[in-house]
Amino acid sequence: ETGVTQSPTHLIKTRGQQVTLRCSSQSGHNTVSWYQQALGQGPQFIFQYYREEENGRGNFPPRFSGLQFPNYSSELNVNALELDDSALYLCASSSKEGVETQYFGPGTRLLVL
Amino acid sequence: AQSVTQPDIHITVSEGASLELRCNYSYGATPYLFWYVQSPGQGLQLLLKYFSGDTLVQGIKGFEAEFKRSQSSFNLRKPSVHWSDAAEYFCAVGAYTGNQFYFGTGTSLTVIP
């Protein structure tokens, strides 16, 4: 059984740029959620995708957007990067939509300069 | 508004001693509750979860947690701590209205010989 994988592991961008982060869900899982974890903080829920549609969203601006593909993998896109977007971005997959047990990937560390 | 509070930012215990990590939540109904552990530079690993039923739940690595509705708490316990338990611990609430997830700010555990 393959766990949740994320790419890239690290990324450096400058303010105003756009970034795309990728996530492959665990085998058999059809739901993907994304989180932002700032240094020293707990993860903050960005959104969840199920059947290629957004299925729940936290308190993040529209410049945070996502996609889910037919194979259940997912992308997180962030436009007009700000310094405060520097964080660890975590992807989690689950076997059902909604509030379910989630399995996390190792994360992508984004640094915005 | 929904929230999760972990009152202890940092806890130090001796190896072999017992451990209790506190978690309080604010939510209008019975939430889904989770405890996750995060080692440095890693993603989150699920320790245990409570959805319904028996209020004392057992998890991996010898951890258990008890849901107390009257106190809005879901404290994590372990009778005898091992050096390998040193990590960051996060309590989380799943709110099925809107498919939202809320994490606490975490408790950092140090284990001394």
Tab-separated table of C-alpha atoms in Angstrom:
chain	number	residue	atom	x	y	z
A	1	GLU	CA	0.000	0.000	0.000
A	2	THR	CA	1.439	3.363	-1.046
A	3	GLY	CA	1.122	6.228	1.380
A	4	VAL	CA	0.487	9.882	0.651
A	5	THR	CA	3.270	11.495	-1.334
A	6	GLN	CA	3.932	15.154	-2.005
A	7	SER	CA	6.182	17.057	-4.367
A	8	PRO	CA	8.368	18.957	-4.273
A	9	THR	CA	9.791	18.587	-0.782
A	10	HIS	CA	11.143	22.133	-0.683
A	11	LEU	CA	10.489	25.224	-2.752
A	12	ILE	CA	11.703	28.825	-2.761
A	13	LYS	CA	9.665	31.543	-4.461
A	14	THR	CA	9.592	35.325	-4.455
A	15	ARG	CA	6.706	37.528	-3.470
A	16	GLY	CA	4.105	37.886	-6.198
A	17	GLN	CA	4.927	34.604	-7.913
A	18	GLN	CA	2.626	31.624	-8.278
A	19	VAL	CA	3.255	28.097	-7.000
A	20	THR	CA	1.787	24.653	-7.584
A	21	LEU	CA	2.160	21.856	-5.066
A	22	ARG	CA	1.265	18.257	-5.823
A	23	CYS	CA	-0.138	15.374	-3.833
A	24	SER	CA	-0.809	11.723	-4.572
A	25	SER	CA	-3.360	10.176	-2.291
A	26	GLN	CA	-2.994	6.873	-0.498
A	27	SER	CA	-4.110	3.843	-2.462
A	28	GLY	CA	-7.889	3.422	-2.242
A	29	HIS	CA	-8.511	6.971	-1.016
A	30	ASN	CA	-10.749	9.316	-2.981
A	31	THR	CA	-10.655	12.473	-0.844
A	32	VAL	CA	-7.809	14.929	-0.425
A	33	SER	CA	-7.452	17.780	2.057
A	34	TRP	CA	-4.807	20.491	2.178
A	35	TYR	CA	-3.382	22.254	5.221
A	36	GLN	CA	-1.009	25.121	5.875
A	37	GLN	CA	1.275	24.793	8.899
A	38	ALA	CA	3.228	27.896	9.813
A	39	LEU	CA	6.322	27.490	11.951
A	40	GLY	CA	5.388	26.653	15.525
A	41	GLN	CA	1.679	26.426	14.753
A	42	GLY	CA	-0.874	23.731	14.199
A	43	PRO	CA	-2.089	22.900	10.705
A	44	GLN	CA	-4.811	25.138	9.312
A	45	PHE	CA	-7.389	23.602	7.015
A	46	ILE	CA	-7.359	25.104	3.521
A	47	PHE	CA	-9.867	22.923	1.653
A	48	GLN	CA	-10.992	19.414	0.815
A	49	TYR	CA	-11.587	17.846	-2.597
A	50	TYR	CA	-13.897	14.949	-3.359
A	51	ARG	CA	-14.878	13.766	-6.828
A	52	GLU	CA	-12.873	16.591	-8.344
A	53	GLU	CA	-14.876	19.282	-6.556
A	54	GLU	CA	-14.193	21.428	-3.526
A	55	ASN	CA	-16.030	19.864	-0.604
A	56	GLY	CA	-15.224	22.188	2.273
A	57	ARG	CA	-13.038	25.241	2.734
A	58	GLY	CA	-11.301	26.975	5.588
A	59	ASN	CA	-10.659	30.663	6.024
A	60	PHE	CA	-8.278	31.184	3.109
A	61	PRO	CA	-8.532	33.759	0.318
A	62	PRO	CA	-9.448	32.806	-3.264
A	63	ARG	CA	-5.820	33.006	-4.378
A	64	PHE	CA	-5.546	29.564	-2.770
A	65	SER	CA	-7.131	27.158	-5.223
A	66	GLY	CA	-6.996	23.486	-5.941
A	67	LEU	CA	-7.679	20.690	-8.342
A	68	GLN	CA	-8.382	17.018	-7.999
A	69	PHE	CA	-7.824	14.645	-10.895
A	70	PRO	CA	-9.673	11.449	-11.858
A	71	ASN	CA	-6.927	9.373	-10.232
A	72	TYR	CA	-7.631	11.324	-6.988
A	73	SER	CA	-4.287	13.107	-6.990
A	74	SER	CA	-4.481	16.807	-6.248
A	75	GLU	CA	-2.794	20.150	-6.731
A	76	LEU	CA	-2.713	23.219	-4.526
A	77	ASN	CA	-2.162	26.487	-6.373
A	78	VAL	CA	-1.288	29.722	-4.653
A	79	ASN	CA	-1.254	32.945	-6.663
A	80	ALA	CA	0.328	36.286	-5.795
A	81	LEU	CA	2.515	34.804	-3.090
A	82	GLU	CA	2.986	36.777	0.107
A	83	LEU	CA	5.729	36.467	2.693
A	84	ASP	CA	3.205	34.998	5.162
A	85	ASP	CA	2.569	32.110	2.795
A	86	SER	CA	5.891	30.640	3.909
A	87	ALA	CA	4.908	27.418	5.640
A	88	LEU	CA	4.784	23.648	5.483
A	89	TYR	CA	1.930	22.572	3.237
A	90	LEU	CA	0.442	19.234	4.154
A	91	CYS	CA	-1.767	17.025	2.080
A	92	ALA	CA	-3.978	14.373	3.656
A	93	SER	CA	-6.101	11.702	2.058
A	94	SER	CA	-9.073	9.763	3.324
A	95	SER	CA	-11.319	6.999	2.087
A	96	LYS	CA	-14.524	9.004	2.303
A	97	GLU	CA	-15.605	12.593	1.963
A	98	GLY	CA	-16.288	14.780	4.942
A	99	VAL	CA	-14.894	14.345	8.402
A	100	GLU	CA	-12.986	11.121	8.217
A	101	THR	CA	-9.685	9.722	9.363
A	102	GLN	CA	-6.984	11.416	7.348
A	103	TYR	CA	-3.534	10.174	6.491
A	104	PHE	CA	-0.906	12.836	5.967
A	105	GLY	CA	1.960	13.185	3.573
A	106	PRO	CA	5.382	14.530	4.610
A	107	GLY	CA	4.617	18.027	3.351
A	108	THR	CA	6.153	20.627	1.080
A	109	ARG	CA	8.196	23.362	2.718
A	110	LEU	CA	7.575	26.676	0.909
A	111	LEU	CA	9.725	29.722	1.511
A	112	VAL	CA	8.621	33.045	0.050
A	113	LEU	CA	11.303	35.734	-0.160
B	1	ALA	CA	-16.882	29.602	16.620
B	2	GLN	CA	-15.189	26.246	16.670
B	3	SER	CA	-11.751	26.046	18.259
B	4	VAL	CA	-9.263	23.679	19.830
B	5	THR	CA	-7.101	24.620	22.798
B	6	GLN	CA	-4.006	22.813	23.938
B	7	PRO	CA	-3.070	24.696	27.107
B	8	ASP	CA	0.415	23.240	27.467
B	9	ILE	CA	2.881	24.532	24.902
B	10	HIS	CA	5.704	22.366	26.183
B	11	ILE	CA	5.904	19.423	28.611
B	12	THR	CA	8.950	17.612	29.942
B	13	VAL	CA	8.647	14.161	31.490
B	14	SER	CA	11.086	11.512	32.609
B	15	GLU	CA	11.284	8.282	30.703
B	16	GLY	CA	8.972	5.752	32.329
B	17	ALA	CA	6.740	8.405	33.862
B	18	SER	CA	3.093	8.812	32.976
B	19	LEU	CA	1.892	11.470	30.568
B	20	GLU	CA	-1.268	13.469	30.073
B	21	LEU	CA	-1.677	16.043	27.317
B	22	ARG	CA	-4.693	18.302	27.560
B	23	CYS	CA	-7.104	19.240	24.816
B	24	ASN	CA	-10.254	21.330	25.070
B	25	TYR	CA	-12.579	22.107	22.205
B	26	SER	CA	-15.409	24.422	21.425
B	27	TYR	CA	-18.098	23.069	19.144
B	28	GLY	CA	-21.877	23.164	19.121
B	29	ALA	CA	-22.389	19.438	18.819
B	30	THR	CA	-20.438	16.266	19.464
B	31	PRO	CA	-17.375	16.572	17.281
B	32	TYR	CA	-15.109	14.013	15.776
B	33	LEU	CA	-11.867	14.116	17.741
B	34	PHE	CA	-8.336	13.148	16.808
B	35	TRP	CA	-4.846	13.093	18.209
B	36	TYR	CA	-1.878	13.271	15.844
B	37	VAL	CA	1.862	13.166	16.464
B	38	GLN	CA	4.472	14.956	14.385
B	39	SER	CA	8.193	14.272	14.518
B	40	PRO	CA	10.575	17.021	13.351
B	41	GLY	CA	10.354	17.604	9.617
B	42	GLN	CA	7.665	14.963	9.205
B	43	GLY	CA	3.983	14.811	8.411
B	44	LEU	CA	1.351	13.927	10.977
B	45	GLN	CA	0.661	10.390	12.163
B	46	LEU	CA	-2.734	9.463	13.588
B	47	LEU	CA	-2.566	8.190	17.174
B	48	LEU	CA	-6.266	7.686	17.818
B	49	LYS	CA	-9.723	9.013	17.080
B	50	TYR	CA	-13.164	9.314	18.651
B	51	PHE	CA	-16.311	9.369	16.564
B	52	SER	CA	-18.905	7.872	18.922
B	53	GLY	CA	-19.451	5.076	21.437
B	54	ASP	CA	-17.043	4.222	24.229
B	55	THR	CA	-15.540	7.457	25.496
B	56	LEU	CA	-12.191	5.832	26.287
B	57	VAL	CA	-10.349	5.083	23.069
B	58	GLN	CA	-7.168	3.171	22.550
B	59	GLY	CA	-4.601	4.115	19.983
B	60	ILE	CA	-1.237	3.112	18.684
B	61	LYS	CA	2.026	3.158	20.645
B	62	GLY	CA	0.210	2.601	23.953
B	63	PHE	CA	-1.706	5.899	23.905
B	64	GLU	CA	-5.289	6.349	25.015
B	65	ALA	CA	-7.650	9.290	25.224
B	66	GLU	CA	-10.892	9.973	27.035
B	67	PHE	CA	-13.736	12.075	25.688
B	68	LYS	CA	-15.514	14.024	28.419
B	69	ARG	CA	-18.523	15.837	27.028
B	70	SER	CA	-19.196	17.771	30.236
B	71	GLN	CA	-15.701	19.245	30.164
B	72	SER	CA	-15.388	19.519	26.356
B	73	SER	CA	-12.104	17.708	26.697
B	74	PHE	CA	-10.240	14.936	24.937
B	75	ASN	CA	-7.031	14.406	26.915
B	76	LEU	CA	-4.302	12.068	25.709
B	77	ARG	CA	-2.595	9.715	28.156
B	78	LYS	CA	0.181	7.193	28.258
B	79	PRO	CA	1.103	5.228	31.393
B	80	SER	CA	4.836	4.980	30.690
B	81	VAL	CA	6.630	7.304	28.301
B	82	HIS	CA	9.502	6.141	26.083
B	83	TRP	CA	12.284	8.368	24.763
B	84	SER	CA	10.943	7.814	21.250
B	85	ASP	CA	7.691	9.575	22.231
B	86	ALA	CA	9.442	12.948	22.118
B	87	ALA	CA	7.582	14.878	19.407
B	88	GLU	CA	4.868	17.458	18.800
B	89	TYR	CA	1.323	16.369	19.593
B	90	PHE	CA	-1.757	17.886	18.006
B	91	CYS	CA	-5.371	17.570	18.987
B	92	ALA	CA	-7.905	18.098	16.196
B	93	VAL	CA	-11.644	18.479	15.832
B	94	GLY	CA	-13.646	17.500	12.785
B	95	ALA	CA	-16.816	19.504	12.324
B	96	TYR	CA	-19.142	17.657	9.992
B	97	THR	CA	-21.050	20.847	9.239
B	98	GLY	CA	-19.077	22.272	6.349
B	99	ASN	CA	-16.481	19.499	6.504
B	100	GLN	CA	-14.112	21.624	8.563
B	101	PHE	CA	-11.082	20.531	10.524
B	102	TYR	CA	-9.519	22.480	13.379
B	103	PHE	CA	-6.149	21.756	14.950
B	104	GLY	CA	-4.748	22.985	18.212
B	105	THR	CA	-1.411	24.755	18.352
B	106	GLY	CA	0.303	21.634	19.619
B	107	THR	CA	2.176	20.441	22.697
B	108	SER	CA	5.878	19.754	22.404
B	109	LEU	CA	6.967	16.765	24.473
B	110	THR	CA	10.523	16.341	25.739
B	111	VAL	CA	11.514	13.057	27.381
B	112	ILE	CA	14.509	13.061	29.701
B	113	PRO	CA	16.434	9.965	30.770
